[in-house]
Tab-separated table of C-alpha atoms in Angstrom:
chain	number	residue	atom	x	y	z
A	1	UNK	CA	31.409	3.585	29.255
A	2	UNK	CA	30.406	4.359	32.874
A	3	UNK	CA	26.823	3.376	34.562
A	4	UNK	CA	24.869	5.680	36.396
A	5	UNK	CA	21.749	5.214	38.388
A	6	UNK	CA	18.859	8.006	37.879
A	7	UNK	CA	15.691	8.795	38.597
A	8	UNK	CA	13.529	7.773	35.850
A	9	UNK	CA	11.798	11.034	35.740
A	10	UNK	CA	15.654	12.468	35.155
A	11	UNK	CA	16.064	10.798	31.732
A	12	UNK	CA	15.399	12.706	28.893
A	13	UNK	CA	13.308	10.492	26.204
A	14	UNK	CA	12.207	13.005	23.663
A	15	UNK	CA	15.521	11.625	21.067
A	16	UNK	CA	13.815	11.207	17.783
A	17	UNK	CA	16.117	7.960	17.000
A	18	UNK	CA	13.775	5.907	19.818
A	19	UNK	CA	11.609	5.693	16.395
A	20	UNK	CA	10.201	2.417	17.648
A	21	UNK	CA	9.215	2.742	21.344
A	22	UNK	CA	5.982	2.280	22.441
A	23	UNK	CA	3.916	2.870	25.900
A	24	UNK	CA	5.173	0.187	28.278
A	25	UNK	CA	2.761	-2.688	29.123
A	26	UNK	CA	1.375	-3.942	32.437
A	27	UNK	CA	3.529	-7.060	31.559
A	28	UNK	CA	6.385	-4.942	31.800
A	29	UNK	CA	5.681	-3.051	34.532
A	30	UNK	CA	5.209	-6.163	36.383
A	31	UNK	CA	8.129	-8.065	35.588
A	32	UNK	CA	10.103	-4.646	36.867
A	33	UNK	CA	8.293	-4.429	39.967
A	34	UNK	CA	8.868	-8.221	40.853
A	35	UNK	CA	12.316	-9.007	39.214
A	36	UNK	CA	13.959	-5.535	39.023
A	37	UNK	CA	15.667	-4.028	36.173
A	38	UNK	CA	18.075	-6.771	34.014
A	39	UNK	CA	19.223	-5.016	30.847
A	40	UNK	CA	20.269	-1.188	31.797
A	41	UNK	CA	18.741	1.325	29.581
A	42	UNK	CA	21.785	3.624	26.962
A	43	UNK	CA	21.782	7.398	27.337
A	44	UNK	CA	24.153	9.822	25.770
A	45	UNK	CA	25.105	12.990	28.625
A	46	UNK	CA	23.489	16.434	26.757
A	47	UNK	CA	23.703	19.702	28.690
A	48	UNK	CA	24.318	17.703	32.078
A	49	UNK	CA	21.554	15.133	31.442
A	50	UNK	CA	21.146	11.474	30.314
A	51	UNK	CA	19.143	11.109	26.833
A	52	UNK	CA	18.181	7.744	26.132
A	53	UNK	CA	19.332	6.177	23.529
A	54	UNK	CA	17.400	2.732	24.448
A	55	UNK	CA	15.354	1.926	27.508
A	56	UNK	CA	12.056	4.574	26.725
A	57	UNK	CA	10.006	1.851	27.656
A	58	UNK	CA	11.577	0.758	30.866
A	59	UNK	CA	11.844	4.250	31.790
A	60	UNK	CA	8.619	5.006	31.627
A	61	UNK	CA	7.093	1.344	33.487
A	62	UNK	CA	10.003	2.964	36.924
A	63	UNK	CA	8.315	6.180	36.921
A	64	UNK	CA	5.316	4.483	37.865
A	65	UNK	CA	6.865	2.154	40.939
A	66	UNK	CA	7.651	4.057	43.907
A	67	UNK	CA	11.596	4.683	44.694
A	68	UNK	CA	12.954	3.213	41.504
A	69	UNK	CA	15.728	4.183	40.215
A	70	UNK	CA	16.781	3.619	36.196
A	71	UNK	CA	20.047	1.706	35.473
A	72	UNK	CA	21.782	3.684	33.033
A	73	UNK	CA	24.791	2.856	30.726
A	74	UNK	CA	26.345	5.772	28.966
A	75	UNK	CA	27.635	6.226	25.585
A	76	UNK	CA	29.743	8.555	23.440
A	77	UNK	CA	29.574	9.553	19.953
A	78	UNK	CA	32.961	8.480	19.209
A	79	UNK	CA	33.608	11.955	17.107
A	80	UNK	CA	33.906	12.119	13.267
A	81	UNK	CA	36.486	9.227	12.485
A	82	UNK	CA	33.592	6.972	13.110
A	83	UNK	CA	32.339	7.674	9.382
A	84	UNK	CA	28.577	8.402	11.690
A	85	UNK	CA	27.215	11.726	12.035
A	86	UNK	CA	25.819	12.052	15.921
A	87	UNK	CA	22.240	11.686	14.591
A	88	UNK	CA	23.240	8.297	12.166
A	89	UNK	CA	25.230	7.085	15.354
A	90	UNK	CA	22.258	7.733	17.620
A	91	UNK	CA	19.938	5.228	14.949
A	92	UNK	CA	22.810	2.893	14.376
A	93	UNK	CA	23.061	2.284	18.140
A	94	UNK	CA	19.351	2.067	18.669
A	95	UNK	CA	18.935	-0.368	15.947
A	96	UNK	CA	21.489	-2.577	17.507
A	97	UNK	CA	20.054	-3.010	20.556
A	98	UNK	CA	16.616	-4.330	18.512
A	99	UNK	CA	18.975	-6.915	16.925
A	100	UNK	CA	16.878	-10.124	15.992
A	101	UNK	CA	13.304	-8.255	16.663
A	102	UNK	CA	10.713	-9.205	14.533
A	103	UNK	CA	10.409	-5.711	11.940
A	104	UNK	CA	7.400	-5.668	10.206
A	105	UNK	CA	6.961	-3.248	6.803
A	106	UNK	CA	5.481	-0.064	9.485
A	107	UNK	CA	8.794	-0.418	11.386
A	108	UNK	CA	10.715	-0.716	8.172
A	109	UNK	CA	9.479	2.496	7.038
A	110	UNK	CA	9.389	4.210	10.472
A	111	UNK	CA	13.234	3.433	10.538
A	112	UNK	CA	13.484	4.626	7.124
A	113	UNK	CA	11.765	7.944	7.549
A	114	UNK	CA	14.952	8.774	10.288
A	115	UNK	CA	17.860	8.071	8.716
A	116	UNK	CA	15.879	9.659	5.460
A	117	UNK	CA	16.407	13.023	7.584
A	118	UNK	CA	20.271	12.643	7.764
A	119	UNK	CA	21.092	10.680	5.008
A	120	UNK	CA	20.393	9.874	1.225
A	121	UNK	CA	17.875	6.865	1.060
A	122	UNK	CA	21.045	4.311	-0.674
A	123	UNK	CA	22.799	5.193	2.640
A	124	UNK	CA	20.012	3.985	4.720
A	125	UNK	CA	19.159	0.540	3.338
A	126	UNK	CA	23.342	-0.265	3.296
A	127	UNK	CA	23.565	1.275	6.859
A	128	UNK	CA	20.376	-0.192	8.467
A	129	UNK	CA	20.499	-2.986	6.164
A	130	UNK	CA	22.792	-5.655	8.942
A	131	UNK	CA	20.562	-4.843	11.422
A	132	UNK	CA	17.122	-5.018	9.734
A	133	UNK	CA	17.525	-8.523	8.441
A	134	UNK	CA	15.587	-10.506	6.455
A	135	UNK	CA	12.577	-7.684	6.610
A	136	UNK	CA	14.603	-5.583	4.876
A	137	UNK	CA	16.605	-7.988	2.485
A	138	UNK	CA	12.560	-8.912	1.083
A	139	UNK	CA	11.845	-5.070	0.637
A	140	UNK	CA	14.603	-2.813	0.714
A	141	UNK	CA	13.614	-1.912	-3.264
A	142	UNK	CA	9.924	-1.586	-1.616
A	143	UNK	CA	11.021	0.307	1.522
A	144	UNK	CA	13.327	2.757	-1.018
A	145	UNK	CA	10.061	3.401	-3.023
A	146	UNK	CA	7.745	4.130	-0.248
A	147	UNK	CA	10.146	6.604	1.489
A	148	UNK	CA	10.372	8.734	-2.036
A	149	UNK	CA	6.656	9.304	-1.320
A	150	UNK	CA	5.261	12.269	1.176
A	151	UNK	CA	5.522	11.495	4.666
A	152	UNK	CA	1.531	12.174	5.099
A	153	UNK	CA	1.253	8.624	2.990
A	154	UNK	CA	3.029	6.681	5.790
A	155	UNK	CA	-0.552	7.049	7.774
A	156	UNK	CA	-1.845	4.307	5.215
A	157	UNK	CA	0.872	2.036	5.676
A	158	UNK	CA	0.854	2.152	9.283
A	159	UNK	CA	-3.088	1.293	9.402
A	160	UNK	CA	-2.858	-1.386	7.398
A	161	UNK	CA	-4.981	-0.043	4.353
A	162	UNK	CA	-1.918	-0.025	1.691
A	163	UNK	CA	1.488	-2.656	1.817
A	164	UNK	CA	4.721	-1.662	1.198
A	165	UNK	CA	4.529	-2.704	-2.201
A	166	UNK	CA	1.630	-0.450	-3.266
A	167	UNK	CA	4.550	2.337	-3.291
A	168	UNK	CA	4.977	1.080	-7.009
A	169	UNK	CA	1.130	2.757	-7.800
A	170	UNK	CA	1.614	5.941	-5.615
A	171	UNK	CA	5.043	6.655	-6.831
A	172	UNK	CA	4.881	10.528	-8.047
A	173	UNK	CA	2.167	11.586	-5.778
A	174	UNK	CA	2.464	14.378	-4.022
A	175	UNK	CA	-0.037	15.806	-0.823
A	176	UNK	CA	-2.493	17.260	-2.988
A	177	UNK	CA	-2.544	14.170	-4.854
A	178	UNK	CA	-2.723	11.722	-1.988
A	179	UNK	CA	-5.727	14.318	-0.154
A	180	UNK	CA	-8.167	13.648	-3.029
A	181	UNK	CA	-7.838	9.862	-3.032
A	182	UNK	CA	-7.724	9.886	0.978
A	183	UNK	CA	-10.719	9.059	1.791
A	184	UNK	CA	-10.572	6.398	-1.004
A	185	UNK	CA	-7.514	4.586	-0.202
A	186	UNK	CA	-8.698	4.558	4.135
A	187	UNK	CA	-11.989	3.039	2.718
A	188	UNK	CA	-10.516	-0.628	2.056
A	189	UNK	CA	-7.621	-2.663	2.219
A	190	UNK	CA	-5.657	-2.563	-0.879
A	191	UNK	CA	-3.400	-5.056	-2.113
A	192	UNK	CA	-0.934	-3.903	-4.300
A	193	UNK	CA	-2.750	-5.194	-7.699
A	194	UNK	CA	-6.345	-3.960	-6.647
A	195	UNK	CA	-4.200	-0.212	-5.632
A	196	UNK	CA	-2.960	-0.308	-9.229
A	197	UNK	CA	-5.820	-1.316	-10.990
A	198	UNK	CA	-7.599	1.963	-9.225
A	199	UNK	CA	-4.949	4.549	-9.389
A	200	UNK	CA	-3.367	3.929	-12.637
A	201	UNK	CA	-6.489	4.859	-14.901
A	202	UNK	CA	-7.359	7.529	-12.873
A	203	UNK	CA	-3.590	9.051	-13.424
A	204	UNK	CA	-3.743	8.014	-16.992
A	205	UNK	CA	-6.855	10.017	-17.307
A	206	UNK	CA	-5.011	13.001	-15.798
A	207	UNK	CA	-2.199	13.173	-18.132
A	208	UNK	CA	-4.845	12.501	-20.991
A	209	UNK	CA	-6.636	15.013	-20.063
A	210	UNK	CA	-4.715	17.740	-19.259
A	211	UNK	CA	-6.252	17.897	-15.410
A	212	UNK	CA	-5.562	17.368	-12.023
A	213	UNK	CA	-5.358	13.788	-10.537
A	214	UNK	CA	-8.004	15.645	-7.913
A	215	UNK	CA	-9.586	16.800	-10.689
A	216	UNK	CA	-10.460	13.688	-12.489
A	217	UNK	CA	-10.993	11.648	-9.349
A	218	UNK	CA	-13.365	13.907	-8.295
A	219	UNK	CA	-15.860	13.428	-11.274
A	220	UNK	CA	-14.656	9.752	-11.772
A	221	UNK	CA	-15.921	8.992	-7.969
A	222	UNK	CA	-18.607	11.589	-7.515
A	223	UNK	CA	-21.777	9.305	-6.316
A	224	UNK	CA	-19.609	6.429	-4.790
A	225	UNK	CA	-19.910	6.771	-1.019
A	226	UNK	CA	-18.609	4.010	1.146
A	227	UNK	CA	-21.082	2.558	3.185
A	228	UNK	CA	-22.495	-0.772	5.566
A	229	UNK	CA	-24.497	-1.303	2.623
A	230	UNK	CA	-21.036	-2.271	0.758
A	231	UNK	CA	-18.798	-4.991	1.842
A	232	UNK	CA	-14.895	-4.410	1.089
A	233	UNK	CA	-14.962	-6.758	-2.367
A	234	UNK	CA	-17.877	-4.623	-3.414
A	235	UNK	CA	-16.472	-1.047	-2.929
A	236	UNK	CA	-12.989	-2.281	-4.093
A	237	UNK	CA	-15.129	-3.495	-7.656
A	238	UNK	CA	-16.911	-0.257	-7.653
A	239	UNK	CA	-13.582	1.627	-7.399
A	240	UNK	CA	-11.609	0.199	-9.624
A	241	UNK	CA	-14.607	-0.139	-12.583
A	242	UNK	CA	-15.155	4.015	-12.121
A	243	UNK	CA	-11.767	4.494	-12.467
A	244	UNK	CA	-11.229	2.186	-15.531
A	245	UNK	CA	-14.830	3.743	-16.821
A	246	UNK	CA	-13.042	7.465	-16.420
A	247	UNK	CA	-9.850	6.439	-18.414
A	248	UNK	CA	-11.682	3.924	-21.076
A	249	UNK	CA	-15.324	5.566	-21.458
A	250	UNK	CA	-15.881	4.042	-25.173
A	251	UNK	CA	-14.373	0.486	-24.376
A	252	UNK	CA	-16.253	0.281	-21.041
A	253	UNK	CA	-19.337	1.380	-22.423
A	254	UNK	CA	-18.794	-1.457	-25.280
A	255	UNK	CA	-18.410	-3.700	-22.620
A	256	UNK	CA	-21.969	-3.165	-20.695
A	257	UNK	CA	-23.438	-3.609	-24.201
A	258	UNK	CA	-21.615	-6.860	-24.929
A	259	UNK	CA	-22.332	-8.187	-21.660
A	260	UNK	CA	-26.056	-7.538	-22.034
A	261	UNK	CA	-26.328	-8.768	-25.447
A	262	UNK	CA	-24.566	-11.821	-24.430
A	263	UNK	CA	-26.384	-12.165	-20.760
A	264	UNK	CA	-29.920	-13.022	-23.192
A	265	UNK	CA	-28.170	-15.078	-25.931
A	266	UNK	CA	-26.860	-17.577	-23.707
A	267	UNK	CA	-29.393	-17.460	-21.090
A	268	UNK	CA	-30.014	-21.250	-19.480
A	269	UNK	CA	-27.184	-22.185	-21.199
A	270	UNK	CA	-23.676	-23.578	-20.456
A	271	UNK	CA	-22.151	-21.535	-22.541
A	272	UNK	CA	-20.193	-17.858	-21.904
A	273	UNK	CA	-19.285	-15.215	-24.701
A	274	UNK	CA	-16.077	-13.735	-24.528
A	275	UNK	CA	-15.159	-10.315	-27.141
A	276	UNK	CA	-12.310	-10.080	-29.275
A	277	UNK	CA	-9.528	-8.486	-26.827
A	278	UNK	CA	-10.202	-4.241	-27.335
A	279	UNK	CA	-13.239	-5.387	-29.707
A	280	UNK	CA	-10.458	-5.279	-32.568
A	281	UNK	CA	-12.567	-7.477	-34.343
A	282	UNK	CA	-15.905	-8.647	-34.835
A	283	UNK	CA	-14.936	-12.325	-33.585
A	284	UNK	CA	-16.710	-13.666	-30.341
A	285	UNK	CA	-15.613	-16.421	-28.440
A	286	UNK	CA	-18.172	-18.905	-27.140
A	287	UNK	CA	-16.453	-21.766	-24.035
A	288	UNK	CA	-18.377	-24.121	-22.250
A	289	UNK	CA	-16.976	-26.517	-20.069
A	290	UNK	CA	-18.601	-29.952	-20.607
A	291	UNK	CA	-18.038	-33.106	-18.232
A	292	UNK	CA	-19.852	-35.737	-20.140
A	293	UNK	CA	-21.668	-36.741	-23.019
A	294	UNK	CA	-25.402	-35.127	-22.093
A	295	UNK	CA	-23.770	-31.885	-21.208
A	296	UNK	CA	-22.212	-32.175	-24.741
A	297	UNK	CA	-25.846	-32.769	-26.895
A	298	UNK	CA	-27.587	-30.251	-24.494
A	299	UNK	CA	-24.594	-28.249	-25.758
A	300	UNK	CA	-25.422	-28.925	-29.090
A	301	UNK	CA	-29.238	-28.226	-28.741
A	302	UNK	CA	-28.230	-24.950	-27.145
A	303	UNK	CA	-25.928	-24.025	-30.157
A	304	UNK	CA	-28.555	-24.092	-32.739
A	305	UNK	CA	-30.869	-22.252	-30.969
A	306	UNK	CA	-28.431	-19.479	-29.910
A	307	UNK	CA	-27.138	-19.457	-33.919
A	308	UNK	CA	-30.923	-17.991	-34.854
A	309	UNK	CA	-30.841	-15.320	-31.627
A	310	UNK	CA	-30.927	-11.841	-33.426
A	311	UNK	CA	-28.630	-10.954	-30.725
A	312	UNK	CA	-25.422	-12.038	-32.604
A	313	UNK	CA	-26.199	-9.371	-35.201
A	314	UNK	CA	-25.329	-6.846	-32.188
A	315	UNK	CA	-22.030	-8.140	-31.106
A	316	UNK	CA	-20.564	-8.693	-34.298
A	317	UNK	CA	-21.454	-4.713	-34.901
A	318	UNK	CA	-19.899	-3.578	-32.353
A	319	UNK	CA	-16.442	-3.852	-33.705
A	320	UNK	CA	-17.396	-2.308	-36.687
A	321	UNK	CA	-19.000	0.755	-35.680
A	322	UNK	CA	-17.909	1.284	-32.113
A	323	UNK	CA	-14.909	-0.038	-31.580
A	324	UNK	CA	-12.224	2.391	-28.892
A	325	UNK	CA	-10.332	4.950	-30.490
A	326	UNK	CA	-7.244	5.609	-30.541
A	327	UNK	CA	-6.282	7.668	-27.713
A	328	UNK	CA	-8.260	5.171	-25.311
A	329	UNK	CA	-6.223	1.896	-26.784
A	330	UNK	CA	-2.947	3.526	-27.940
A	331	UNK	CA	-3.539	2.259	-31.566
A	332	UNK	CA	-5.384	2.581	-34.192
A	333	UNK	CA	-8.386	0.616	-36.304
A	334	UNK	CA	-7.335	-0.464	-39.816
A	335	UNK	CA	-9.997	1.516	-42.318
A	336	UNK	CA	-12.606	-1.026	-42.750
A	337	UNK	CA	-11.434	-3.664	-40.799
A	338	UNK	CA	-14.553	-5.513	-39.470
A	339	UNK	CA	-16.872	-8.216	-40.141
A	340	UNK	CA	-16.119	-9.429	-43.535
């Protein structure tokens, strides 16, 4: 290794292994222009010029003070024996100079997406893995998912509106795919249950149908516009119930019914009605939660007046003449099962 001293404007920064740099701050620039340079910036000699291979940031805080000059180590690629193609050995040594820096899931993944270009994705997570720490030893089954999906999905990741782990509901998608739910998935902040519970029936529906995820979400959503008038919990509802409502149209539909028909029997009342799971049967389920002896006889009181509401006769039908079919449940109704 030898040192050189350059001109900042000298060093070539456009290596695609600085996959982490960032503008330099005024704190930086100021802690340059009053205590000097400390930790010299690593640059590989290509075509008679230094390319960084750490140090973008300082680099860039000296071209803006006056008769600086860059303190430069430089490195070698230490040829073939090292197991390290020149573009692996470039990350590898970049990495290791961000040894014990805090790596949140974006850097994970913008790591990821270089090595991705040089190596197989099982090579990445066992060569990046000693450097990446803990971040990576909590995700490295998240991080492998995620980088099997198009690059153009990174954009939600690195925003903030989907976590690593909502790879698992994506997985499969391609462009096209990920175009028609765009404006969808930049609309909220998904965990990666609520990014299931919206995808998944609208891919279901797909396959089902014999259409285009861009297809289906394009009926499923038409209408839904996201709006001031919505707050994130509400669109987020709204989402996921259209795209349940486009995959289960007969259960769903049972469902309104059952919740209006219970809504007047146990108006002013304690008490909630619950169906039989997938209305498989005519059974309802009446729970109250009672904390003392009135609640218990207004309970009672209640209970014989809801037992004459004609609104029971509704429920119980239900099962019997409405129930799901069988492609929506992925099982059939026994012939006459119902109400005996």
């Amino acid at each position: 290794m030898r040192h050189l001293a350059i001109h900042p404007r000298d060093a070539d920064l456009s290596s695609d292994s600085l996959f982490w740099d960032t503008d330099p701050d005024d704190a930086l620039r100021r802690s340059l222009d009053e205590m000097g340079q400390m930790v010299p910036a690593l640059a590989e000699i290509v075509d008679d010029r230094p390319r960084l291979l750490a140090g973008r940031r300082r680099a860039l805080a000296l071209r803006r003070l006056p008769g600086r000059t860059l303190a430069t180590m430089v490195l070698e690629w230490p040829g073939p024996g090292c197991g390290l193609s020149p573009e692996v050995w470039r990350g590898m040594v970049y990495l290791a100079t961000n040894m014990g820096r805090a790596v949140t899931e974006a850097m994970l993944v913008q790591a990821g997406r270089y090595f991705q270009k040089h190596v197989p994705i099982p090579d990445v997570v066992r060569l990046a893995g000693p450097y990446l720490g803990q971040a990576l030893a909590a995700g490295s089954r998240r991080l492998t998912a995620w980088l099997a999906l198009p690059p153009a999905a990174d954009g939600l990741l690195f925003s903030g509106h989907v976590p690593l782990a909502g790879a698992k509901a994506l997985a499969g998608m391609d462009e096209h795919d990920l175009t028609a739910l765009w404006p969808w998935l930049f609309a909220a902040r998904w965990s990666a249950n609520t990014l299931a519970a919206f995808v998944t029936p609208l891919r279901e529906a797909a396959r089902a149908s014999g259409r285009t995820l861009a297809q289906v979400a394009e009926v499923a959503l038409a209408g839904l516009v996201p709006g001031p008038d919505l707050s994130p919990n509400d669109l987020l509802s709204r989402l996921t119930a259209a795209a349940r409502q486009t995959r289960y149209p007969t259960l769903t539909g049972l469902e309104e019914r059952f919740e209006r028909a219970a809504r007047g029997i146990t108006r002013d009342t304690g008490f909630v009605l619950r169906p039989s799971r997938g209305f498989e049967s005519d059974a309802v389920t009446l729970e109250l939660r009672a904390a003392d002896k009135t609640t218990l006889a207004q309970a009672a009181a209640d209970l014989a007046r809801m037992a004459a509401d004609p609104g029971f006769e509704e429920l119980w039908s239900l099962a019997r003449g409405d129930g799901p079919d069988e492609c929506e449940t992925g099982r059939g109704r026994r012939p006459g099962q119902g109400r005996p």
